[in-house]
Amino acid sequence: MSVVLIINKAKILTVIKKKDLRKQQILQAAIEVFGKSNFQSASISEIAQRANIAEGTIYQYFKNKEDLFFSIPAQKTEAFCDELDLHIEGIHDAFNKLRKLTWYYLYFFKTNPDYARILMLEMRVNKSFFKSRTFGKVRVFNDKVLEIIKEGQEENFIRNDMEGRVIREVLLGFLEHRVTRWLLKEEKYDLLANYGEIFDLVFNGIKSPNAERRHM
Amino acid sequence: MSVVLIINKAKILTVIKKKDLRKQQILQAAIEVFGKSNFQSASISEIAQRANIAEGTIYQYFKNKEDLFFSIPAQKTEAFCDELDLHIEGIHDAFNKLRKLTWYYLYFFKTNPDYARILMLEMRVNKSFFKSRTFGKVRVFNDKVLEIIKEGQEENFIRNDMEGRVIREVLLGFLEHRVTRWLLKEEKYDLLANYGEIFDLVFNGIKSPNAERRHM
DNA sequence: AGCTAAGATTGAACAAAGTTCATATTTATT
DNA sequence: AATAAATATGAACTTTGTTCAATCTTAGCT
C-alpha cells in the first residue's frame, strides 16, 4: 500500500477522482429517489437502476442504506453555508445580516425542494443523524446564527436579558417549522410570500426594548 | 348479520367492548414499542409478543403497520384537548389563556415522552398523516389556538396588523421545535425550564404595540 | 503488446420483517 | 350438546436490504 503511495502520485489522484465520481453518481441518484418519496419507501434497487449500476456496487461506497442517506446533506449543506457567507458579506449590522440570512434560508429551500424534504422531514428528526459526520456541517450554520445574534446583542438591538441560544431557538424554530409546513402542504404556495411580515413578527419578539422602531 | 342486530342488542355491546379491549391492548403494546425506537425499526413481532398475541391477529384490528401507527395519537390527542379545556376553563383573558396553553403543551409532552416521540418525530413529518383520520384530532387543537389568538386580537393585546394564522405559526412553530429538540437531546434537561422567559420572548413578538407592558 | 495482480462490479443467494390465509380454537346461539 | 360464527394462529409468501464468491476492468511492469 505505502509502496504505491511513493511510486506514483498523479495516478492515485485520478483513481481517487474516479472513486469520487462514482460516489457522486450514486449520491445524485439517491437524492432523486429519496427526494421523491422517503427513506423507507425508497429502494436500493431503484437507486442502483437510476445510477446504472448493480445493487451490490452501492455497498462498496456506502456502509448501508442509512449511511448513503446521511451522506446526502453533507455537500449541499456545505454549499449552503458558502453561499450564505457571500450573501452576508458586506452587510455591516446584525439586523440586516439576520434579515438576509432569514431570506436566504427560505430562498435556498424553495429552490432545493428535494434536499429540503430530506433534511427537514427525515434527517432533522432522526436521532442518529445528530451523531453523524454530516451533522457537523449543519452545526457550522447554527454557530454562525448564534454569532450574529451575539453581535446584535452587543450592538444593543437584540435584547440582552436572554441567552443568545434561546433567541436562536425561536428564530430557527420558526424557520424550520415554516419550511416543514410548506413541504407537507406539497409546496402549493410561495415559501417567500409575506416574508417581510413574518420576519417582522419574529424580530419584534427578539428585539431589544430600547431599540424601539430604530430599524422599522 | 342483520339478524343478529335485531335479536340481541346487549350482547353486541359486550362484543364491541371485547373487540375494543383487544384493540386497546394492541395499541398499548404499540405505543411502548414504537415509542422506544421508531416506525421502521419497531417490529410487528415485538408488538405481538408484548401484547401476548400472534402476529396475524394484529391484522384483524388494523389494516397494516402504518394504520396501527397512525391510530396511536388519536386517543392521546383527544385526551390532551379535553384536559386543555379544563386548564383554560375560568381564565378570562386571551393572554393568560395562551400562557396557560403554552405551559400545558410543554407539560403534557414532558409527562408523555413516548407519545411525544411518536407525534413529533414521526407523525408530524409524514405526509400521509395529514390525510389520516387521526389528524382531525390535532386540528381541533390548532383551531382552538387560532380562536384564542383572534380573541386576543379583539381584546387588542395581540397585534392586529397580521393574520391570526401567521401568529399561530410562530407560536406553534416554536413549541414544536422546542419539544423536538428536547426529544433529540434525549430529554436530558427540563422541558419546562425557563418557560416564562421563552414565553415572554415569543409573546413580545406577537403582542400589540399599544398593549405596552400591560401584562408583564 | 501481453501478463499479472489489485481493484471494481456483478447479481444470485441470504436474511429479516411485513402480510396473507388455510386451519384451529373459542365463543355465542338454539 | 350441537352448530355456526367469530376470532386467533403461525407457517408460508413476498419484498427488500445486504453479503459474497465469481467475473470483469484497469494499472503497472517487462
Tab-separated table of C-alpha atoms (C1' of nucleotides) in Angstrom:
chain	number	residue	atom	x	y	z
A	1	MET	CA	0.000	0.000	0.000
A	2	SER	CA	2.553	2.592	1.095
A	3	VAL	CA	4.762	1.484	-1.831
A	4	VAL	CA	2.121	2.640	-4.263
A	5	LEU	CA	1.953	5.957	-2.486
A	6	ILE	CA	5.659	6.560	-3.102
A	7	ILE	CA	5.764	5.432	-6.715
A	8	ASN	CA	3.017	7.343	-8.462
A	9	LYS	CA	1.184	10.304	-7.012
A	10	ALA	CA	-0.612	11.514	-10.142
A	11	LYS	CA	-2.200	8.151	-10.868
A	12	ILE	CA	-3.555	7.903	-7.375
A	13	LEU	CA	-5.222	11.244	-7.752
A	14	THR	CA	-7.066	10.069	-10.838
A	15	VAL	CA	-8.086	6.910	-9.011
A	16	ILE	CA	-9.418	8.969	-6.148
A	17	LYS	CA	-11.266	11.161	-8.608
A	18	LYS	CA	-12.818	8.155	-10.293
A	19	LYS	CA	-13.961	6.806	-6.944
A	20	ASP	CA	-15.350	10.186	-6.124
A	21	LEU	CA	-17.144	10.383	-9.437
A	22	ARG	CA	-18.917	7.119	-8.888
A	23	LYS	CA	-19.834	8.220	-5.391
A	24	GLN	CA	-21.316	11.415	-6.837
A	25	GLN	CA	-23.215	9.384	-9.386
A	26	ILE	CA	-24.762	7.248	-6.668
A	27	LEU	CA	-25.481	10.268	-4.476
A	28	GLN	CA	-27.236	12.050	-7.322
A	29	ALA	CA	-29.462	9.044	-7.950
A	30	ALA	CA	-30.083	8.805	-4.206
A	31	ILE	CA	-31.157	12.451	-3.948
A	32	GLU	CA	-33.656	11.923	-6.735
A	33	VAL	CA	-35.082	8.704	-5.353
A	34	PHE	CA	-35.125	9.668	-1.663
A	35	GLY	CA	-36.371	13.140	-2.539
A	36	LYS	CA	-39.405	11.858	-4.404
A	37	SER	CA	-40.584	9.630	-1.581
A	38	ASN	CA	-38.934	8.931	1.771
A	39	PHE	CA	-36.306	6.799	3.454
A	40	GLN	CA	-38.307	3.664	3.902
A	41	SER	CA	-40.186	3.599	0.634
A	42	ALA	CA	-37.142	4.413	-1.461
A	43	SER	CA	-35.480	1.197	-2.603
A	44	ILE	CA	-31.825	0.440	-3.149
A	45	SER	CA	-32.708	-1.307	-6.385
A	46	GLU	CA	-34.293	1.858	-7.789
A	47	ILE	CA	-31.267	3.917	-6.826
A	48	ALA	CA	-28.983	1.353	-8.476
A	49	GLN	CA	-31.140	1.342	-11.573
A	50	ARG	CA	-31.134	5.120	-11.847
A	51	ALA	CA	-27.357	5.186	-11.396
A	52	ASN	CA	-26.942	2.405	-13.982
A	53	ILE	CA	-25.067	0.096	-11.644
A	54	ALA	CA	-25.720	-3.137	-9.770
A	55	GLU	CA	-27.166	-3.029	-6.276
A	56	GLY	CA	-24.055	-4.561	-4.784
A	57	THR	CA	-21.869	-1.723	-6.033
A	58	ILE	CA	-23.571	0.757	-3.729
A	59	TYR	CA	-22.214	-1.138	-0.756
A	60	GLN	CA	-18.662	-0.581	-1.965
A	61	TYR	CA	-19.161	3.151	-1.483
A	62	PHE	CA	-21.574	3.300	1.435
A	63	LYS	CA	-21.829	1.166	4.538
A	64	ASN	CA	-25.591	0.727	4.192
A	65	LYS	CA	-28.807	2.453	3.190
A	66	GLU	CA	-28.701	4.798	6.165
A	67	ASP	CA	-25.109	5.787	5.513
A	68	LEU	CA	-25.990	6.622	1.927
A	69	PHE	CA	-28.981	8.593	3.121
A	70	PHE	CA	-26.979	10.552	5.680
A	71	SER	CA	-24.323	11.388	3.113
A	72	ILE	CA	-26.755	13.382	1.007
A	73	PRO	CA	-26.955	16.579	3.064
A	74	ALA	CA	-23.216	16.945	3.568
A	75	GLN	CA	-22.239	18.681	0.333
A	76	LYS	CA	-25.491	20.586	-0.028
A	77	THR	CA	-25.203	21.984	3.465
A	78	GLU	CA	-21.637	22.996	2.796
A	79	ALA	CA	-22.716	24.737	-0.399
A	80	PHE	CA	-25.489	26.462	1.540
A	81	CYS	CA	-23.019	27.800	4.136
A	82	ASP	CA	-20.580	29.006	1.493
A	83	GLU	CA	-23.251	30.862	-0.447
A	84	LEU	CA	-24.695	32.284	2.747
A	85	ASP	CA	-21.298	33.765	3.555
A	86	LEU	CA	-21.355	35.538	0.209
A	87	HIS	CA	-24.804	36.942	0.859
A	88	ILE	CA	-23.865	38.183	4.318
A	89	GLU	CA	-20.561	39.623	3.076
A	90	GLY	CA	-20.538	43.402	3.109
A	91	ILE	CA	-23.543	43.782	5.373
A	92	HIS	CA	-22.351	45.583	8.471
A	93	ASP	CA	-25.127	45.475	11.051
A	94	ALA	CA	-26.511	42.343	12.650
A	95	PHE	CA	-30.116	43.328	11.954
A	96	ASN	CA	-29.696	43.271	8.203
A	97	LYS	CA	-27.497	40.188	8.417
A	98	LEU	CA	-30.272	38.332	10.192
A	99	ARG	CA	-32.815	39.638	7.747
A	100	LYS	CA	-30.732	38.476	4.814
A	101	LEU	CA	-29.996	35.152	6.475
A	102	THR	CA	-33.702	34.554	7.004
A	103	TRP	CA	-34.433	35.383	3.405
A	104	TYR	CA	-31.645	33.238	2.053
A	105	TYR	CA	-32.663	30.328	4.258
A	106	LEU	CA	-36.167	30.314	2.808
A	107	TYR	CA	-34.884	31.008	-0.693
A	108	PHE	CA	-32.468	28.091	-0.566
A	109	PHE	CA	-35.093	25.570	0.476
A	110	LYS	CA	-37.548	26.979	-2.040
A	111	THR	CA	-35.047	26.310	-4.818
A	112	ASN	CA	-33.921	22.922	-3.445
A	113	PRO	CA	-37.129	21.138	-2.508
A	114	ASP	CA	-35.710	17.603	-2.817
A	115	TYR	CA	-32.948	18.451	-0.384
A	116	ALA	CA	-35.447	20.266	1.819
A	117	ARG	CA	-37.639	17.179	2.091
A	118	ILE	CA	-34.695	15.023	3.036
A	119	LEU	CA	-33.249	17.423	5.598
A	120	MET	CA	-36.469	18.643	7.197
A	121	LEU	CA	-38.755	15.633	7.100
A	122	GLU	CA	-36.227	12.880	7.663
A	123	MET	CA	-32.823	13.948	8.932
A	124	ARG	CA	-33.797	16.680	11.349
A	125	VAL	CA	-35.996	14.244	13.169
A	126	ASN	CA	-33.591	11.310	13.351
A	127	LYS	CA	-31.582	10.777	16.499
A	128	SER	CA	-28.617	9.078	14.889
A	129	PHE	CA	-28.277	11.925	12.392
A	130	PHE	CA	-27.110	14.105	15.274
A	131	LYS	CA	-24.211	11.785	15.831
A	132	SER	CA	-23.361	11.565	12.134
A	133	ARG	CA	-20.387	13.204	10.489
A	134	THR	CA	-22.802	15.105	8.269
A	135	PHE	CA	-24.437	16.913	11.159
A	136	GLY	CA	-21.191	18.796	11.722
A	137	LYS	CA	-21.985	20.788	8.588
A	138	VAL	CA	-25.330	21.849	9.955
A	139	ARG	CA	-23.657	22.896	13.178
A	140	VAL	CA	-21.477	25.323	11.246
A	141	PHE	CA	-24.622	27.118	10.193
A	142	ASN	CA	-26.078	27.071	13.691
A	143	ASP	CA	-22.870	28.560	15.083
A	144	LYS	CA	-22.964	31.322	12.521
A	145	VAL	CA	-26.503	32.278	13.514
A	146	LEU	CA	-25.548	32.411	17.178
A	147	GLU	CA	-22.547	34.587	16.317
A	148	ILE	CA	-24.723	37.116	14.511
A	149	ILE	CA	-27.222	37.159	17.361
A	150	LYS	CA	-24.450	37.863	19.880
A	151	GLU	CA	-23.204	40.606	17.589
A	152	GLY	CA	-26.710	42.069	17.649
A	153	GLN	CA	-26.744	41.895	21.411
A	154	GLU	CA	-23.503	43.850	21.522
A	155	GLU	CA	-24.914	46.360	19.053
A	156	ASN	CA	-27.803	46.507	21.519
A	157	PHE	CA	-30.737	45.986	19.207
A	158	ILE	CA	-31.283	42.377	20.222
A	159	ARG	CA	-32.425	42.033	23.807
A	160	ASN	CA	-29.649	41.295	26.226
A	161	ASP	CA	-31.750	39.847	29.019
A	162	MET	CA	-31.778	36.421	27.398
A	163	GLU	CA	-29.211	33.924	26.291
A	164	GLY	CA	-28.345	34.025	22.606
A	165	ARG	CA	-29.123	30.327	22.340
A	166	VAL	CA	-32.722	30.832	23.413
A	167	ILE	CA	-33.155	33.595	20.883
A	168	ARG	CA	-31.681	31.403	18.188
A	169	GLU	CA	-34.113	28.661	19.148
A	170	VAL	CA	-37.040	30.952	18.409
A	171	LEU	CA	-35.681	32.098	15.053
A	172	LEU	CA	-34.576	28.694	13.761
A	173	GLY	CA	-37.607	27.023	15.248
A	174	PHE	CA	-39.847	29.285	13.284
A	175	LEU	CA	-37.877	28.869	10.061
A	176	GLU	CA	-37.770	25.093	10.300
A	177	HIS	CA	-41.441	24.989	11.095
A	178	ARG	CA	-42.285	27.179	8.139
A	179	VAL	CA	-40.312	25.081	5.677
A	180	THR	CA	-41.759	21.887	7.131
A	181	ARG	CA	-45.329	23.121	6.753
A	182	TRP	CA	-44.639	24.200	3.218
A	183	LEU	CA	-43.304	20.749	2.343
A	184	LEU	CA	-46.221	18.970	3.956
A	185	LYS	CA	-48.673	21.154	2.039
A	186	GLU	CA	-46.823	19.927	-1.048
A	187	GLU	CA	-45.242	23.269	-1.864
A	188	LYS	CA	-48.544	24.669	-3.032
A	189	TYR	CA	-47.745	28.262	-2.010
A	190	ASP	CA	-44.737	30.551	-2.202
A	191	LEU	CA	-42.379	29.922	0.691
A	192	LEU	CA	-41.153	33.508	0.446
A	193	ALA	CA	-44.617	35.067	0.394
A	194	ASN	CA	-45.122	37.798	3.028
A	195	TYR	CA	-41.581	37.152	4.135
A	196	GLY	CA	-41.208	40.700	5.466
A	197	GLU	CA	-44.299	40.322	7.582
A	198	ILE	CA	-43.119	37.158	9.238
A	199	PHE	CA	-39.608	38.380	9.836
A	200	ASP	CA	-41.072	41.424	11.493
A	201	LEU	CA	-43.160	39.136	13.648
A	202	VAL	CA	-40.243	37.079	14.843
A	203	PHE	CA	-37.937	40.029	15.111
A	204	ASN	CA	-40.221	42.110	17.231
A	205	GLY	CA	-40.053	39.325	19.732
A	206	ILE	CA	-36.327	39.261	19.936
A	207	LYS	CA	-35.506	42.907	19.533
A	208	SER	CA	-34.269	44.930	22.476
A	209	PRO	CA	-36.984	47.065	24.102
A	210	ASN	CA	-34.744	50.123	23.928
A	211	ALA	CA	-34.216	49.766	20.184
A	212	GLU	CA	-37.796	50.938	19.556
A	213	ARG	CA	-38.585	51.282	15.876
A	214	ARG	CA	-34.965	52.055	15.022
A	215	HIS	CA	-34.972	49.654	12.133
A	216	MET	CA	-38.585	49.629	11.039
B	1	MET	CA	-75.545	-10.349	10.126
B	2	SER	CA	-78.594	-8.079	10.334
B	3	VAL	CA	-80.428	-10.889	12.092
B	4	VAL	CA	-78.016	-10.677	14.978
B	5	LEU	CA	-78.560	-6.953	15.188
B	6	ILE	CA	-82.277	-7.397	15.684
B	7	ILE	CA	-82.120	-10.224	18.185
B	8	ASN	CA	-79.744	-9.109	20.909
B	9	LYS	CA	-78.526	-5.577	21.468
B	10	ALA	CA	-76.856	-6.025	24.852
B	11	LYS	CA	-74.744	-8.934	23.711
B	12	ILE	CA	-73.477	-6.945	20.779
B	13	LEU	CA	-72.379	-4.177	23.073
B	14	THR	CA	-70.267	-6.587	25.074
B	15	VAL	CA	-68.808	-7.957	21.838
B	16	ILE	CA	-67.895	-4.449	20.733
B	17	LYS	CA	-66.337	-3.835	24.106
B	18	LYS	CA	-64.277	-7.009	23.810
B	19	LYS	CA	-63.114	-6.018	20.355
B	20	ASP	CA	-62.267	-2.606	21.704
B	21	LEU	CA	-60.385	-4.104	24.599
B	22	ARG	CA	-58.184	-6.147	22.325
B	23	LYS	CA	-57.598	-3.095	20.184
B	24	GLN	CA	-56.537	-1.179	23.283
B	25	GLN	CA	-54.236	-3.997	24.251
B	26	ILE	CA	-52.544	-3.890	20.851
B	27	LEU	CA	-52.366	-0.101	20.873
B	28	GLN	CA	-50.761	-0.073	24.297
B	29	ALA	CA	-48.092	-2.517	23.163
B	30	ALA	CA	-47.603	-0.437	20.015
B	31	ILE	CA	-47.094	2.777	21.987
B	32	GLU	CA	-44.419	1.096	24.049
B	33	VAL	CA	-42.590	-0.477	21.114
B	34	PHE	CA	-42.871	2.451	18.677
B	35	GLY	CA	-42.064	4.905	21.458
B	36	LYS	CA	-38.814	3.213	22.361
B	37	SER	CA	-37.435	3.239	18.821
B	38	ASN	CA	-39.150	4.413	15.646
B	39	PHE	CA	-41.539	3.318	12.920
B	40	GLN	CA	-39.142	1.371	10.800
B	41	SER	CA	-37.124	-0.353	13.487
B	42	ALA	CA	-40.143	-1.355	15.529
B	43	SER	CA	-41.306	-4.809	14.534
B	44	ILE	CA	-44.786	-6.265	14.368
B	45	SER	CA	-43.487	-9.417	16.007
B	46	GLU	CA	-42.301	-7.472	19.049
B	47	ILE	CA	-45.642	-5.706	19.347
B	48	ALA	CA	-47.439	-9.048	19.077
B	49	GLN	CA	-45.155	-10.550	21.695
B	50	ARG	CA	-45.713	-7.690	24.106
B	51	ALA	CA	-49.476	-7.915	23.616
B	52	ASN	CA	-49.369	-11.712	24.067
B	53	ILE	CA	-50.999	-12.443	20.749
B	54	ALA	CA	-49.970	-13.836	17.386
B	55	GLU	CA	-48.709	-11.523	14.658
B	56	GLY	CA	-51.632	-12.326	12.407
B	57	THR	CA	-54.144	-11.115	14.989
B	58	ILE	CA	-52.927	-7.564	14.634
B	59	TYR	CA	-54.138	-7.558	11.056
B	60	GLN	CA	-57.652	-8.336	12.234
B	61	TYR	CA	-57.723	-4.984	14.002
B	62	PHE	CA	-55.511	-2.795	11.824
B	63	LYS	CA	-55.110	-2.637	8.066
B	64	ASN	CA	-51.309	-2.649	8.263
B	65	LYS	CA	-48.341	-1.396	10.235
B	66	GLU	CA	-48.913	2.215	9.189
B	67	ASP	CA	-52.584	2.105	10.132
B	68	LEU	CA	-51.648	0.806	13.569
B	69	PHE	CA	-49.026	3.508	13.890
B	70	PHE	CA	-51.398	6.279	12.887
B	71	SER	CA	-54.018	5.070	15.333
B	72	ILE	CA	-51.797	5.763	18.309
B	73	PRO	CA	-52.138	9.558	18.560
B	74	ALA	CA	-55.915	9.616	18.209
B	75	GLN	CA	-56.939	8.946	21.810
B	76	LYS	CA	-53.975	10.702	23.364
B	77	THR	CA	-54.628	13.834	21.361
B	78	GLU	CA	-58.275	13.725	22.342
B	79	ALA	CA	-57.276	13.401	25.995
B	80	PHE	CA	-54.884	16.307	25.570
B	81	CYS	CA	-57.628	18.532	24.165
B	82	ASP	CA	-60.081	17.593	26.894
B	83	GLU	CA	-57.610	18.315	29.675
B	84	LEU	CA	-56.542	21.525	27.992
B	85	ASP	CA	-60.141	22.703	28.056
B	86	LEU	CA	-60.175	22.146	31.804
B	87	HIS	CA	-56.984	24.140	32.255
B	88	ILE	CA	-58.258	27.028	30.141
B	89	GLU	CA	-61.645	26.990	31.848
B	90	GLY	CA	-62.206	30.002	34.047
B	91	ILE	CA	-59.414	32.083	32.580
B	92	HIS	CA	-60.986	35.161	31.082
B	93	ASP	CA	-58.334	36.977	29.064
B	94	ALA	CA	-56.612	35.617	25.980
B	95	PHE	CA	-53.151	36.477	27.291
B	96	ASN	CA	-53.386	34.166	30.261
B	97	LYS	CA	-55.166	31.551	28.177
B	98	LEU	CA	-52.236	31.500	25.777
B	99	ARG	CA	-49.787	31.439	28.627
B	100	LYS	CA	-51.539	28.507	30.233
B	101	LEU	CA	-51.866	26.744	26.900
B	102	THR	CA	-48.147	27.094	26.283
B	103	TRP	CA	-47.361	25.764	29.710
B	104	TYR	CA	-49.765	22.856	29.413
B	105	TYR	CA	-48.457	21.972	25.971
B	106	LEU	CA	-44.922	21.605	27.293
B	107	TYR	CA	-46.116	19.913	30.470
B	108	PHE	CA	-48.107	17.325	28.539
B	109	PHE	CA	-45.204	16.311	26.337
B	110	LYS	CA	-42.851	16.293	29.307
B	111	THR	CA	-45.104	13.789	31.034
B	112	ASN	CA	-45.814	11.743	27.880
B	113	PRO	CA	-42.419	11.315	26.220
B	114	ASP	CA	-43.315	8.128	24.300
B	115	TYR	CA	-46.305	9.826	22.740
B	116	ALA	CA	-44.172	12.930	22.147
B	117	ARG	CA	-41.597	10.946	20.202
B	118	ILE	CA	-44.260	9.365	18.032
B	119	LEU	CA	-46.145	12.586	17.324
B	120	MET	CA	-43.206	14.955	16.896
B	121	LEU	CA	-40.528	12.823	15.301
B	122	GLU	CA	-42.657	10.619	13.113
B	123	MET	CA	-46.215	11.746	12.564
B	124	ARG	CA	-45.775	15.477	12.257
B	125	VAL	CA	-43.331	14.905	9.458
B	126	ASN	CA	-45.287	12.347	7.486
B	127	LYS	CA	-47.346	13.493	4.532
B	128	SER	CA	-49.959	10.767	4.694
B	129	PHE	CA	-50.589	11.516	8.369
B	130	PHE	CA	-52.179	14.790	7.275
B	131	LYS	CA	-54.746	12.857	5.312
B	132	SER	CA	-55.404	10.380	8.129
B	133	ARG	CA	-58.491	10.312	10.285
B	134	THR	CA	-56.284	10.859	13.305
B	135	PHE	CA	-55.045	14.243	12.137
B	136	GLY	CA	-58.531	15.604	12.653
B	137	LYS	CA	-57.898	15.437	16.395
B	138	VAL	CA	-54.797	17.580	16.070
B	139	ARG	CA	-56.754	20.080	14.009
B	140	VAL	CA	-59.166	20.540	16.905
B	141	PHE	CA	-56.251	21.785	18.967
B	142	ASN	CA	-54.969	24.026	16.176
B	143	ASP	CA	-58.409	25.564	15.772
B	144	LYS	CA	-58.586	26.274	19.473
B	145	VAL	CA	-55.273	28.111	19.384
B	146	LEU	CA	-56.411	30.237	16.457
B	147	GLU	CA	-59.621	31.033	18.296
B	148	ILE	CA	-57.750	32.294	21.348
B	149	ILE	CA	-55.413	34.359	19.169
B	150	LYS	CA	-58.374	36.008	17.442
B	151	GLU	CA	-59.875	36.670	20.862
B	152	GLY	CA	-56.595	38.341	21.804
B	153	GLN	CA	-56.721	40.441	18.673
B	154	GLU	CA	-60.196	41.600	19.604
B	155	GLU	CA	-59.046	42.330	23.141
B	156	ASN	CA	-56.324	44.313	21.375
B	157	PHE	CA	-53.224	42.951	23.034
B	158	ILE	CA	-52.251	40.772	20.106
B	159	ARG	CA	-51.225	42.769	17.052
B	160	ASN	CA	-53.996	43.234	14.534
B	161	ASP	CA	-51.819	44.004	11.550
B	162	MET	CA	-51.256	40.317	10.832
B	163	GLU	CA	-53.392	37.304	10.143
B	164	GLY	CA	-54.100	35.136	13.149
B	165	ARG	CA	-52.802	32.129	11.218
B	166	VAL	CA	-49.365	33.656	10.819
B	167	ILE	CA	-49.195	34.433	14.506
B	168	ARG	CA	-50.227	30.895	15.317
B	169	GLU	CA	-47.474	29.626	13.036
B	170	VAL	CA	-44.880	31.420	15.123
B	171	LEU	CA	-46.224	30.180	18.436
B	172	LEU	CA	-46.791	26.557	17.438
B	173	GLY	CA	-43.623	26.521	15.369
B	174	PHE	CA	-41.639	27.479	18.400
B	175	LEU	CA	-43.370	24.978	20.668
B	176	GLU	CA	-42.964	22.090	18.244
B	177	HIS	CA	-39.339	22.988	17.716
B	178	ARG	CA	-38.677	23.105	21.424
B	179	VAL	CA	-40.224	19.718	22.093
B	180	THR	CA	-38.416	18.229	19.111
B	181	ARG	CA	-35.032	19.484	20.294
B	182	TRP	CA	-35.689	18.184	23.753
B	183	LEU	CA	-36.502	14.721	22.371
B	184	LEU	CA	-33.434	14.666	20.158
B	185	LYS	CA	-31.230	15.625	23.092
B	186	GLU	CA	-32.726	12.580	24.782
B	187	GLU	CA	-34.713	14.538	27.330
B	188	LYS	CA	-31.603	15.427	29.257
B	189	TYR	CA	-32.933	18.771	30.505
B	190	ASP	CA	-36.239	20.050	31.861
B	191	LEU	CA	-38.628	20.926	29.059
B	192	LEU	CA	-40.335	23.459	31.312
B	193	ALA	CA	-37.138	25.170	32.452
B	194	ASN	CA	-37.130	28.955	31.931
B	195	TYR	CA	-40.601	28.602	30.499
B	196	GLY	CA	-41.525	32.168	31.488
B	197	GLU	CA	-38.512	33.524	29.703
B	198	ILE	CA	-39.305	31.828	26.444
B	199	PHE	CA	-42.982	32.650	26.531
B	200	ASP	CA	-42.036	36.261	27.060
B	201	LEU	CA	-39.751	36.004	24.057
B	202	VAL	CA	-42.424	34.661	21.752
B	203	PHE	CA	-45.140	36.838	23.179
B	204	ASN	CA	-43.281	40.055	22.806
B	205	GLY	CA	-43.219	39.270	19.144
B	206	ILE	CA	-46.916	38.834	18.826
B	207	LYS	CA	-48.200	41.385	21.285
B	208	SER	CA	-49.866	44.556	20.098
B	209	PRO	CA	-47.545	47.600	20.196
B	210	ASN	CA	-50.185	49.605	22.038
B	211	ALA	CA	-50.509	46.989	24.781
B	212	GLU	CA	-47.141	48.020	26.210
B	213	ARG	CA	-46.288	46.148	29.375
B	214	ARG	CA	-49.958	45.809	30.285
B	215	HIS	CA	-49.487	42.188	31.217
B	216	MET	CA	-45.849	41.987	32.247
C	1	DA	C1'	1.637	-5.786	-26.611
C	2	DG	C1'	0.808	-9.040	-23.199
C	3	DC	C1'	0.904	-10.539	-18.383
C	4	DT	C1'	-0.320	-10.122	-13.675
C	5	DA	C1'	-2.278	-8.512	-9.552
C	6	DA	C1'	-5.254	-5.353	-7.375
C	7	DG	C1'	-9.470	-3.247	-7.545
C	8	DA	C1'	-14.211	-2.726	-9.067
C	9	DT	C1'	-18.545	-4.752	-10.497
C	10	DT	C1'	-21.962	-8.006	-10.664
C	11	DG	C1'	-26.229	-10.482	-9.477
C	12	DA	C1'	-27.583	-14.657	-7.350
C	13	DA	C1'	-28.269	-16.143	-2.698
C	14	DC	C1'	-29.361	-14.898	2.065
C	15	DA	C1'	-31.792	-12.793	5.980
C	16	DA	C1'	-35.262	-10.104	8.170
C	17	DA	C1'	-39.676	-8.303	8.521
C	18	DG	C1'	-44.464	-7.139	6.834
C	19	DT	C1'	-48.506	-9.530	5.219
C	20	DT	C1'	-51.739	-13.348	3.967
C	21	DC	C1'	-54.513	-17.341	4.579
C	22	DA	C1'	-55.957	-22.027	5.486
C	23	DT	C1'	-56.616	-24.206	9.744
C	24	DA	C1'	-57.666	-24.450	14.641
C	25	DT	C1'	-59.753	-22.576	18.610
C	26	DT	C1'	-63.029	-20.063	21.132
C	27	DT	C1'	-67.487	-18.029	21.786
C	28	DA	C1'	-72.426	-17.486	21.071
C	29	DT	C1'	-76.954	-19.312	19.876
C	30	DT	C1'	-80.552	-22.752	19.690
D	1	DA	C1'	-74.830	-30.623	23.238
D	2	DA	C1'	-74.571	-29.281	18.572
D	3	DT	C1'	-73.793	-25.998	15.287
D	4	DA	C1'	-72.421	-21.778	13.368
D	5	DA	C1'	-69.976	-17.555	13.627
D	6	DA	C1'	-66.241	-15.028	15.151
D	7	DT	C1'	-61.584	-14.858	16.464
D	8	DA	C1'	-56.770	-16.354	16.757
D	9	DT	C1'	-52.925	-18.719	14.999
D	10	DG	C1'	-48.376	-19.316	12.842
D	11	DA	C1'	-46.430	-21.305	8.825
D	12	DA	C1'	-45.793	-19.772	4.168
D	13	DC	C1'	-45.209	-15.939	0.997
D	14	DT	C1'	-43.309	-11.502	-0.550
D	15	DT	C1'	-40.391	-7.820	-0.568
D	16	DT	C1'	-36.169	-5.537	0.219
D	17	DG	C1'	-31.705	-4.603	2.388
D	18	DT	C1'	-27.269	-6.897	2.489
D	19	DT	C1'	-23.457	-10.218	1.511
D	20	DC	C1'	-20.130	-12.643	-1.204
D	21	DA	C1'	-17.919	-15.673	-4.496
D	22	DA	C1'	-17.169	-15.234	-9.246
D	23	DT	C1'	-16.217	-12.173	-13.157
D	24	DC	C1'	-14.576	-8.261	-15.427
D	25	DT	C1'	-11.620	-3.991	-15.721
D	26	DT	C1'	-7.687	-1.350	-15.051
D	27	DA	C1'	-2.856	-0.120	-13.805
D	28	DG	C1'	1.873	-1.184	-13.668
D	29	DC	C1'	5.582	-3.784	-15.439
D	30	DT	C1'	8.691	-6.258	-18.790
